[in-house]
């Protein structure tokens, strides 16, 4: 076996200590006694033959040394992140950096992440593994996501992309340590501690007029470049923001079979996936200015405003509702919201815009908000409660149901409990009795 084949891997620190790849290769050749001494005209034929053999060996070892040094570099540097992604391994400062990034990071309570090495260490990953998770390919032979669709209320299909374990762990860290620390407006009620569909709907309980609008393609509209911009504004540097934005996004893909092998072809730009732990907190932070502007608009028109993910809700109460009708405030609101939402990089889905008055059912994020004496301000629709009551009665009487599982019934009971705790607990107790009769553990219990 030649000397070249026996060369072990080396840490990048050793290569960098010599001044880089070429100086390290030259130093290693000298150490092995393979440095070129140069030829002379006085050499005999035997000496020339030996010199040529030595030169051939030097070339083989040099190639191997360059391979080893380059592998060491790739183990310690990102190098490249795919087509369309600008990357340089040397951190720099440009006009997109926050004016005082250290203060921004401190204000947002973000961890100190001066470079990619620090990020990889925080995530418990090697540089090579971090590159693998964030690398963008237009056509890939594998995927970091499990994909499926769920039906939407309007009859369409919603694509769900659930990250696989290692990517999910990285996304959870980013959400917990970074994106959930970013400022969020008080009008936002989705995916926040102490906020829910109930708190969102409660703001509009008892309203005379409720206006609901929906943002079209909410998550797919938030591309990785928008995420990167948000992170840089928060005080993170170019490199760390780029990696985080790529880890938190993915392109929509179509699975094809090429030459008998599956390929996942990108059908659009990288954007926030529905199903990633990072997506809700990123959109809440990204919509800060949108929420500020819509809150100001609502105040100007005498209305209230909340946002739950992509659902925008406005309402008028009492005398303000009569003034809204008299001043054509609803028309002004719809025109202004469309303009503001477009200016913030989104689009209103006109087919889902609803104007609901007190004479008919007013429903906000799935809850009824019409004024009702002695009943919760925001409550689960009666049809849902009747459905749960009938399903429980059928099970208690031993009748066949409609495919409901105990877990799905518990989910409905928990939904009711959120707005009507007493009624929800009564439903949950009946479900627990059914579970015990079937030999299953009650909610919150341990299974044998």
Short mmCIF file of C-alpha atoms in Angstrom, two decimals, residues 7 49 70 74 122 160 167 169 179 226 270 300 312 342 370 383 392 397 406 425 439:
data_model
loop_
_atom_site.label_atom_id
_atom_site.label_comp_id
_atom_site.label_asym_id
_atom_site.label_seq_id
_atom_site.Cartn_x
_atom_site.Cartn_y
_atom_site.Cartn_z
CA UNK A 7 -3.06 9.12 5.27
CA UNK A 49 14.81 7.48 -13.34
CA UNK A 70 -10.40 19.55 1.70
CA UNK A 74 -15.76 20.59 4.65
CA UNK A 122 -26.17 24.51 20.29
CA UNK A 160 -49.13 18.77 5.76
CA UNK A 167 -34.97 18.02 11.68
CA UNK A 169 -35.44 18.47 17.03
CA UNK A 179 -38.42 32.57 17.17
CA UNK A 226 -38.51 36.49 4.35
CA UNK A 270 -38.86 27.20 -0.11
CA UNK A 300 -59.85 54.50 13.48
CA UNK A 312 -58.42 38.19 10.54
CA UNK A 342 -50.98 43.32 0.08
CA UNK A 370 -73.65 35.82 19.51
CA UNK A 383 -74.45 20.96 16.43
CA UNK A 392 -71.84 8.93 23.65
CA UNK A 397 -76.44 1.73 24.76
CA UNK A 406 -62.67 7.41 22.18
CA UNK A 425 -66.08 17.87 32.31
CA UNK A 439 -60.73 -1.89 29.58
#
